[in-house]
């Protein structure tokens, strides 16, 4: 590792819109709402922002032509400042934050904005991302390599390797819906039972309806600055520091399952991104040193694999970790206190930024009923590709 971001960048403001089916709000409405909430939290205005990054994965796929840096500049009146759009599959929102943080750490800018946004509910099923993949990309998509299909293969392989079953997956769904019921920004604010999960309509064996995250509209934003300016310029007594960041592209998007190193019981990208972030942050025992985590749970099996890849438990121990209550609010290491992608929702470009914003609120003690008491250090994780790319952040309260 050639360098570390630890101690160089502060998060001084965070904003998150309501997630859900937001037909009454435009793409720009969501961006503006998230950004101005972050501005207000930070005590800044657009005049203070020197540069901005927009994370949005596939706006053309949802019917939003030409969404890029100029779109964000227009929505927030950031002319003539440098504004860029980034996309990196489901790590897109976190990638926007990572790029913004590196710009501050490098000394290029003092105050920056990162926004993640996506509107996914405007397109009917015939025009969905799945349909476009089948029509325009690799022929294997027409044979069932949808996102649920890809992760169902991992679940089946995990079951065979470790003796897990659908009831183990249901534990994740029940937990995250409980957490989501406490989050007023979540797409789904309802608890569910294990019986409901197990009796739900099948999507792709062994995954059922409640094993899958929804497609969602939403946006999130964070304001970052040089750590030494958080108090001296913006009079912040409490703020969040970025202790470590990691990003890994371990394989190609289409070729994930054809990579001879791909184990089907874990993600090399997550393991490598975590290694980078932990090294920068000085984390040697994540289960003991992390107080709260937001991890990628696009499907219930994904959260179980992430427990293991992030070093919370050894391989094969993920089901016992969730069944023990360790990852539930009040447990040893609460995971996805927002409800995760499963309940909060997954507007692809927004998710990573939402993770960082949500953990900022956790570390500053703002989460009400779902607050992890005394949380001082947090981990944020996203995964995309599926499994091709992963991003990991370690954050702490100053």
Short mmCIF file of C-alpha atoms in Angstrom, two decimals:
data_model
loop_
_atom_site.label_atom_id
_atom_site.label_comp_id
_atom_site.label_asym_id
_atom_site.label_seq_id
_atom_site.Cartn_x
_atom_site.Cartn_y
_atom_site.Cartn_z
CA UNK A 1 0.00 0.00 0.00
CA UNK A 2 1.62 3.24 -1.13
CA UNK A 3 -0.41 5.60 1.04
CA UNK A 4 -3.27 6.01 3.49
CA UNK A 5 -6.20 8.38 3.67
CA UNK A 6 -6.48 8.03 7.45
CA UNK A 7 -6.97 11.36 9.22
CA UNK A 8 -7.00 13.46 6.06
CA UNK A 9 -10.68 13.73 5.12
CA UNK A 10 -13.76 14.56 7.19
CA UNK A 11 -17.43 14.01 6.40
CA UNK A 12 -19.25 17.06 7.74
CA UNK A 13 -22.68 16.67 6.16
CA UNK A 14 -24.98 13.87 5.03
CA UNK A 15 -28.35 13.75 3.30
CA UNK A 16 -30.64 10.89 2.31
CA UNK A 17 -33.99 11.10 0.53
CA UNK A 18 -36.86 8.77 1.19
CA UNK A 19 -36.28 5.56 -0.78
CA UNK A 20 -39.14 3.89 -2.63
CA UNK A 21 -41.44 4.36 -5.62
CA UNK A 22 -41.06 8.11 -5.98
CA UNK A 23 -43.08 8.80 -9.10
CA UNK A 24 -43.88 12.31 -7.91
CA UNK A 25 -40.19 13.31 -7.85
CA UNK A 26 -37.89 13.72 -10.83
CA UNK A 27 -34.29 12.56 -10.95
CA UNK A 28 -33.12 16.14 -10.32
CA UNK A 29 -35.63 16.55 -7.49
CA UNK A 30 -33.96 13.68 -5.67
CA UNK A 31 -30.45 14.99 -6.31
CA UNK A 32 -31.36 18.46 -5.05
CA UNK A 33 -33.12 17.12 -1.95
CA UNK A 34 -30.17 14.93 -0.93
CA UNK A 35 -27.56 17.60 -1.66
CA UNK A 36 -29.35 20.40 0.17
CA UNK A 37 -29.94 18.18 3.19
CA UNK A 38 -26.19 17.49 3.22
CA UNK A 39 -25.45 21.22 2.80
CA UNK A 40 -27.68 22.09 5.74
CA UNK A 41 -26.12 19.38 7.88
CA UNK A 42 -22.63 20.60 7.01
CA UNK A 43 -23.45 24.28 7.39
CA UNK A 44 -22.27 25.07 3.87
CA UNK A 45 -23.76 26.37 0.65
CA UNK A 46 -23.10 25.54 -2.96
CA UNK A 47 -20.65 28.44 -3.02
CA UNK A 48 -18.39 26.53 -0.61
CA UNK A 49 -18.30 23.42 -2.80
CA UNK A 50 -15.25 23.40 -5.07
CA UNK A 51 -15.99 20.21 -7.02
CA UNK A 52 -18.61 17.48 -7.14
CA UNK A 53 -19.04 13.87 -8.21
CA UNK A 54 -22.29 12.22 -9.28
CA UNK A 55 -22.65 8.48 -8.94
CA UNK A 56 -25.34 7.09 -11.22
CA UNK A 57 -25.04 3.64 -12.74
CA UNK A 58 -27.23 3.38 -15.82
CA UNK A 59 -29.53 6.36 -16.30
CA UNK A 60 -30.15 5.43 -19.93
CA UNK A 61 -31.45 2.07 -18.73
CA UNK A 62 -34.17 3.81 -16.74
CA UNK A 63 -35.07 6.34 -19.42
CA UNK A 64 -32.93 9.30 -18.30
CA UNK A 65 -30.89 10.35 -21.32
CA UNK A 66 -27.75 12.43 -20.95
CA UNK A 67 -27.40 12.22 -17.17
CA UNK A 68 -23.80 13.17 -16.37
CA UNK A 69 -21.66 15.79 -14.68
CA UNK A 70 -23.41 18.70 -16.40
CA UNK A 71 -26.75 17.39 -15.13
CA UNK A 72 -25.56 17.70 -11.53
CA UNK A 73 -24.00 21.08 -12.22
CA UNK A 74 -27.31 22.30 -13.62
CA UNK A 75 -29.45 20.87 -10.82
CA UNK A 76 -27.26 22.42 -8.10
CA UNK A 77 -26.03 25.52 -9.98
CA UNK A 78 -22.39 24.46 -9.63
CA UNK A 79 -21.24 26.26 -12.76
CA UNK A 80 -18.39 26.57 -13.76
CA UNK A 81 -16.87 24.14 -11.27
CA UNK A 82 -15.49 20.67 -12.07
CA UNK A 83 -18.31 18.13 -11.88
CA UNK A 84 -17.97 14.50 -12.98
CA UNK A 85 -20.14 11.42 -13.22
CA UNK A 86 -18.80 8.03 -12.15
CA UNK A 87 -20.23 4.53 -12.61
CA UNK A 88 -18.91 1.23 -11.25
CA UNK A 89 -21.85 -1.17 -11.12
CA UNK A 90 -23.38 -1.42 -7.64
CA UNK A 91 -20.37 0.29 -6.04
CA UNK A 92 -21.18 3.46 -8.01
CA UNK A 93 -22.38 5.65 -5.13
CA UNK A 94 -19.44 4.70 -2.94
CA UNK A 95 -17.11 5.30 -5.87
CA UNK A 96 -18.40 8.89 -6.08
CA UNK A 97 -17.52 9.33 -2.40
CA UNK A 98 -14.12 7.68 -2.90
CA UNK A 99 -13.25 9.99 -5.80
CA UNK A 100 -14.33 13.03 -3.81
CA UNK A 101 -12.31 11.91 -0.79
CA UNK A 102 -9.18 11.36 -2.87
CA UNK A 103 -9.51 14.85 -4.35
CA UNK A 104 -9.49 16.29 -0.84
CA UNK A 105 -6.71 14.03 0.43
CA UNK A 106 -4.52 14.96 -2.54
CA UNK A 107 -4.79 18.65 -1.74
CA UNK A 108 -6.59 19.44 -4.99
CA UNK A 109 -9.75 20.65 -3.21
CA UNK A 110 -10.75 21.65 0.32
CA UNK A 111 -14.53 21.13 0.20
CA UNK A 112 -16.35 18.75 -2.15
CA UNK A 113 -19.70 17.08 -2.68
CA UNK A 114 -20.50 13.48 -3.58
CA UNK A 115 -24.01 12.51 -4.68
CA UNK A 116 -25.43 9.12 -5.59
CA UNK A 117 -28.79 8.85 -7.33
CA UNK A 118 -30.93 6.48 -9.38
CA UNK A 119 -34.55 6.28 -10.48
CA UNK A 120 -35.46 2.71 -11.35
CA UNK A 121 -39.24 2.61 -11.07
CA UNK A 122 -40.08 4.64 -14.17
CA UNK A 123 -39.46 1.81 -16.65
CA UNK A 124 -42.06 -0.96 -17.24
CA UNK A 125 -40.86 -4.60 -17.06
CA UNK A 126 -40.48 -4.92 -20.84
CA UNK A 127 -37.95 -2.10 -20.79
CA UNK A 128 -36.19 -3.12 -17.59
CA UNK A 129 -32.47 -3.61 -17.13
CA UNK A 130 -32.99 -7.38 -17.18
CA UNK A 131 -34.82 -7.17 -20.51
CA UNK A 132 -32.11 -4.96 -21.98
CA UNK A 133 -29.41 -7.39 -20.88
CA UNK A 134 -31.22 -10.26 -22.58
CA UNK A 135 -31.68 -8.30 -25.80
CA UNK A 136 -28.34 -6.49 -26.09
CA UNK A 137 -25.61 -8.26 -24.13
CA UNK A 138 -24.13 -11.74 -23.83
CA UNK A 139 -26.40 -14.66 -24.93
CA UNK A 140 -26.13 -16.27 -21.51
CA UNK A 141 -28.50 -13.64 -20.12
CA UNK A 142 -31.33 -15.19 -22.11
CA UNK A 143 -30.49 -18.51 -20.39
CA UNK A 144 -31.16 -17.19 -16.91
CA UNK A 145 -28.06 -15.30 -15.83
CA UNK A 146 -30.09 -12.54 -14.28
CA UNK A 147 -28.97 -11.04 -10.99
CA UNK A 148 -31.21 -13.39 -8.96
CA UNK A 149 -30.03 -16.32 -11.08
CA UNK A 150 -26.37 -15.50 -10.50
CA UNK A 151 -26.73 -15.25 -6.73
CA UNK A 152 -28.96 -18.31 -6.57
CA UNK A 153 -26.03 -20.32 -7.95
CA UNK A 154 -23.90 -19.00 -5.08
CA UNK A 155 -26.57 -19.93 -2.54
CA UNK A 156 -26.86 -23.46 -3.91
CA UNK A 157 -23.07 -23.90 -3.87
CA UNK A 158 -22.92 -22.57 -0.30
CA UNK A 159 -25.65 -24.97 0.81
CA UNK A 160 -23.74 -27.90 -0.65
CA UNK A 161 -20.44 -26.81 0.91
CA UNK A 162 -21.58 -25.92 4.42
CA UNK A 163 -24.98 -27.55 4.96
CA UNK A 164 -26.86 -24.26 5.14
CA UNK A 165 -30.47 -23.97 3.97
CA UNK A 166 -33.29 -21.56 3.16
CA UNK A 167 -34.05 -21.00 6.85
CA UNK A 168 -30.59 -19.49 7.26
CA UNK A 169 -31.29 -17.05 4.43
CA UNK A 170 -34.64 -16.21 6.01
CA UNK A 171 -32.86 -15.04 9.17
CA UNK A 172 -31.22 -12.26 7.15
CA UNK A 173 -34.51 -11.15 5.59
CA UNK A 174 -36.34 -11.07 8.92
CA UNK A 175 -33.54 -9.11 10.60
CA UNK A 176 -33.23 -6.52 7.86
CA UNK A 177 -36.97 -5.97 7.58
CA UNK A 178 -37.03 -5.38 11.34
CA UNK A 179 -34.26 -2.81 11.03
CA UNK A 180 -35.99 -1.23 8.04
CA UNK A 181 -39.22 -0.89 9.99
CA UNK A 182 -37.35 1.56 12.24
CA UNK A 183 -35.96 3.64 9.35
CA UNK A 184 -38.24 6.42 8.11
CA UNK A 185 -36.30 6.61 4.83
CA UNK A 186 -36.63 2.90 3.97
CA UNK A 187 -38.51 1.56 0.94
CA UNK A 188 -40.15 -1.19 3.02
CA UNK A 189 -41.09 -0.29 6.58
CA UNK A 190 -42.68 -3.55 7.64
CA UNK A 191 -41.56 -6.52 9.66
CA UNK A 192 -41.88 -10.01 8.22
CA UNK A 193 -41.77 -13.49 9.73
CA UNK A 194 -39.62 -16.45 8.84
CA UNK A 195 -42.78 -18.28 7.77
CA UNK A 196 -43.59 -15.50 5.29
CA UNK A 197 -40.10 -15.70 3.83
CA UNK A 198 -40.21 -19.47 3.41
CA UNK A 199 -43.71 -19.45 1.87
CA UNK A 200 -43.07 -16.52 -0.48
CA UNK A 201 -43.26 -17.04 -4.25
CA UNK A 202 -40.01 -18.45 -5.69
CA UNK A 203 -37.84 -16.20 -7.84
CA UNK A 204 -35.01 -18.56 -8.72
CA UNK A 205 -34.26 -21.60 -6.58
CA UNK A 206 -33.38 -21.35 -3.72
CA UNK A 207 -34.19 -17.62 -3.58
CA UNK A 208 -37.74 -16.45 -2.98
CA UNK A 209 -39.37 -13.04 -3.11
CA UNK A 210 -38.17 -11.96 0.33
CA UNK A 211 -34.60 -13.00 -0.43
CA UNK A 212 -34.33 -10.25 -3.08
CA UNK A 213 -33.91 -6.50 -2.70
CA UNK A 214 -36.38 -4.21 -4.48
CA UNK A 215 -35.73 -1.84 -7.37
CA UNK A 216 -35.94 1.61 -5.90
CA UNK A 217 -35.77 5.37 -6.47
CA UNK A 218 -33.59 7.46 -4.18
CA UNK A 219 -30.55 9.66 -3.66
CA UNK A 220 -27.95 10.38 -1.00
CA UNK A 221 -25.16 12.91 -0.61
CA UNK A 222 -22.21 13.75 1.61
CA UNK A 223 -20.08 16.88 2.01
CA UNK A 224 -16.39 16.23 2.62
CA UNK A 225 -13.57 18.57 3.57
CA UNK A 226 -9.98 18.57 4.76
CA UNK A 227 -10.01 17.17 8.27
CA UNK A 228 -8.22 20.20 9.71
CA UNK A 229 -10.96 22.49 8.35
CA UNK A 230 -13.89 20.67 9.94
CA UNK A 231 -13.51 22.58 13.18
CA UNK A 232 -11.39 25.59 12.20
CA UNK A 233 -13.53 26.67 9.23
CA UNK A 234 -16.91 25.03 9.79
CA UNK A 235 -16.97 24.97 13.60
CA UNK A 236 -17.76 21.25 13.71
CA UNK A 237 -17.26 19.66 17.12
CA UNK A 238 -18.51 16.27 15.95
CA UNK A 239 -17.79 14.87 12.53
CA UNK A 240 -16.73 11.65 10.85
CA UNK A 241 -13.26 10.75 9.61
CA UNK A 242 -12.43 8.38 6.78
CA UNK A 243 -9.90 5.95 8.26
CA UNK A 244 -9.54 3.67 5.25
CA UNK A 245 -10.88 3.03 1.75
CA UNK A 246 -10.45 0.02 -0.50
CA UNK A 247 -11.55 -0.80 -4.03
CA UNK A 248 -10.93 -3.99 -5.98
CA UNK A 249 -11.92 -5.16 -9.44
CA UNK A 250 -11.29 -8.89 -9.25
CA UNK A 251 -12.84 -10.06 -12.51
CA UNK A 252 -14.96 -8.92 -15.44
CA UNK A 253 -18.71 -8.40 -15.23
CA UNK A 254 -19.72 -11.03 -17.78
CA UNK A 255 -16.81 -13.36 -17.00
CA UNK A 256 -17.28 -13.54 -13.21
CA UNK A 257 -18.50 -17.13 -13.22
CA UNK A 258 -15.89 -18.17 -15.80
CA UNK A 259 -12.94 -17.01 -13.70
CA UNK A 260 -11.10 -20.20 -12.63
CA UNK A 261 -10.34 -18.55 -9.26
CA UNK A 262 -14.00 -17.77 -8.55
CA UNK A 263 -15.01 -19.97 -5.61
CA UNK A 264 -18.80 -19.44 -5.63
CA UNK A 265 -18.64 -19.20 -1.81
CA UNK A 266 -17.06 -15.75 -1.54
CA UNK A 267 -15.89 -12.67 -3.39
CA UNK A 268 -12.22 -11.98 -3.97
CA UNK A 269 -13.08 -8.34 -4.69
CA UNK A 270 -14.56 -7.89 -1.21
CA UNK A 271 -11.65 -9.64 0.46
CA UNK A 272 -9.11 -7.43 -1.33
CA UNK A 273 -11.03 -4.17 -0.82
CA UNK A 274 -11.36 -5.00 2.88
CA UNK A 275 -7.64 -5.76 3.12
CA UNK A 276 -6.81 -2.34 1.66
CA UNK A 277 -9.23 -0.47 3.92
CA UNK A 278 -8.19 -2.36 7.05
CA UNK A 279 -4.51 -1.75 6.35
CA UNK A 280 -5.06 2.00 6.03
CA UNK A 281 -7.28 2.11 9.12
CA UNK A 282 -5.07 -0.15 11.24
CA UNK A 283 -7.86 -2.70 11.72
CA UNK A 284 -6.57 -6.16 12.59
CA UNK A 285 -9.69 -7.74 14.15
CA UNK A 286 -12.78 -6.34 12.42
CA UNK A 287 -15.27 -8.26 14.56
CA UNK A 288 -13.84 -6.64 17.67
CA UNK A 289 -12.94 -3.22 16.24
CA UNK A 290 -16.04 -2.41 14.15
CA UNK A 291 -19.15 -1.28 16.04
CA UNK A 292 -21.67 -1.14 13.20
CA UNK A 293 -21.63 -2.15 9.54
CA UNK A 294 -23.63 -1.64 6.36
CA UNK A 295 -22.90 -4.43 3.88
CA UNK A 296 -24.25 -5.31 0.46
CA UNK A 297 -27.32 -7.53 0.78
CA UNK A 298 -28.81 -7.45 -2.70
CA UNK A 299 -29.83 -11.02 -1.87
CA UNK A 300 -29.87 -12.69 1.52
CA UNK A 301 -27.04 -15.05 0.60
CA UNK A 302 -24.85 -12.04 -0.19
CA UNK A 303 -24.97 -10.75 3.37
CA UNK A 304 -23.92 -14.15 4.71
CA UNK A 305 -20.98 -14.31 2.30
CA UNK A 306 -20.02 -10.76 3.26
CA UNK A 307 -19.80 -11.61 6.97
CA UNK A 308 -17.12 -14.08 6.00
CA UNK A 309 -15.28 -12.09 3.33
CA UNK A 310 -15.06 -9.04 5.60
CA UNK A 311 -13.51 -11.11 8.38
CA UNK A 312 -16.35 -11.00 10.90
CA UNK A 313 -16.40 -14.82 10.95
CA UNK A 314 -14.64 -17.72 9.25
CA UNK A 315 -15.91 -19.40 6.10
CA UNK A 316 -19.07 -21.39 6.77
CA UNK A 317 -19.89 -19.51 9.99
CA UNK A 318 -22.08 -16.79 8.48
CA UNK A 319 -25.41 -18.53 9.19
CA UNK A 320 -24.55 -19.03 12.86
CA UNK A 321 -23.52 -15.37 13.11
CA UNK A 322 -26.94 -14.12 12.03
CA UNK A 323 -28.89 -16.82 13.92
CA UNK A 324 -27.08 -15.91 17.15
CA UNK A 325 -28.40 -12.35 16.94
CA UNK A 326 -24.89 -10.93 16.66
CA UNK A 327 -25.79 -8.88 13.58
CA UNK A 328 -29.11 -7.62 14.94
CA UNK A 329 -29.61 -4.31 16.75
CA UNK A 330 -28.41 -4.89 20.29
CA UNK A 331 -26.07 -7.65 19.12
CA UNK A 332 -22.32 -7.88 19.09
CA UNK A 333 -21.89 -6.27 15.65
CA UNK A 334 -25.14 -4.87 14.22
CA UNK A 335 -25.24 -5.14 10.43
CA UNK A 336 -27.54 -3.19 8.10
CA UNK A 337 -29.30 -1.16 10.76
CA UNK A 338 -30.81 0.88 7.91
CA UNK A 339 -32.63 -2.22 6.68
CA UNK A 340 -29.93 -2.76 4.08
CA UNK A 341 -30.66 -3.06 0.39
CA UNK A 342 -33.21 -5.71 1.32
CA UNK A 343 -35.53 -3.31 3.13
CA UNK A 344 -34.18 0.22 2.64
CA UNK A 345 -33.93 -0.42 -1.11
CA UNK A 346 -31.31 -0.43 -3.84
CA UNK A 347 -31.31 2.52 -6.26
CA UNK A 348 -28.01 1.37 -7.72
CA UNK A 349 -26.18 4.68 -8.05
CA UNK A 350 -27.41 5.91 -4.68
CA UNK A 351 -26.71 2.87 -2.52
CA UNK A 352 -23.02 3.40 -1.77
CA UNK A 353 -23.51 7.09 -0.97
CA UNK A 354 -26.47 6.13 1.23
CA UNK A 355 -24.27 3.65 3.09
CA UNK A 356 -21.70 6.35 3.87
CA UNK A 357 -24.38 8.89 4.80
CA UNK A 358 -26.22 6.40 7.00
CA UNK A 359 -23.06 5.40 8.85
CA UNK A 360 -22.26 9.08 9.34
CA UNK A 361 -25.61 9.46 11.10
CA UNK A 362 -24.91 6.32 13.17
CA UNK A 363 -21.51 7.55 14.31
CA UNK A 364 -22.97 10.93 15.25
CA UNK A 365 -25.77 9.31 17.27
CA UNK A 366 -28.70 10.44 15.11
CA UNK A 367 -30.51 7.20 14.29
CA UNK A 368 -33.15 7.11 17.01
CA UNK A 369 -34.68 3.67 17.55
CA UNK A 370 -32.07 2.00 15.37
CA UNK A 371 -29.09 3.74 16.94
CA UNK A 372 -26.14 1.54 17.91
CA UNK A 373 -25.22 2.93 21.31
CA UNK A 374 -21.65 4.12 21.66
CA UNK A 375 -20.72 3.41 18.03
CA UNK A 376 -17.28 4.85 17.35
CA UNK A 377 -16.15 2.94 14.27
CA UNK A 378 -18.14 1.77 11.26
CA UNK A 379 -17.66 -0.25 8.10
CA UNK A 380 -19.40 0.37 4.78
CA UNK A 381 -19.34 -2.15 1.93
CA UNK A 382 -20.73 -2.41 -1.58
CA UNK A 383 -20.42 -5.14 -4.18
CA UNK A 384 -21.19 -5.11 -7.88
CA UNK A 385 -20.77 -7.00 -11.02
CA UNK A 386 -22.07 -9.47 -9.55
CA UNK A 387 -18.94 -9.97 -7.46
CA UNK A 388 -16.60 -8.31 -9.97
CA UNK A 389 -15.97 -5.13 -7.98
CA UNK A 390 -16.19 -4.16 -4.33
CA UNK A 391 -15.62 -1.06 -2.23
CA UNK A 392 -15.01 -0.88 1.52
CA UNK A 393 -14.84 2.16 3.81
CA UNK A 394 -13.80 2.32 7.46
CA UNK A 395 -15.15 5.41 9.23
CA UNK A 396 -14.81 6.76 12.76
CA UNK A 397 -16.15 9.54 14.94
CA UNK A 398 -13.55 12.21 15.52
#
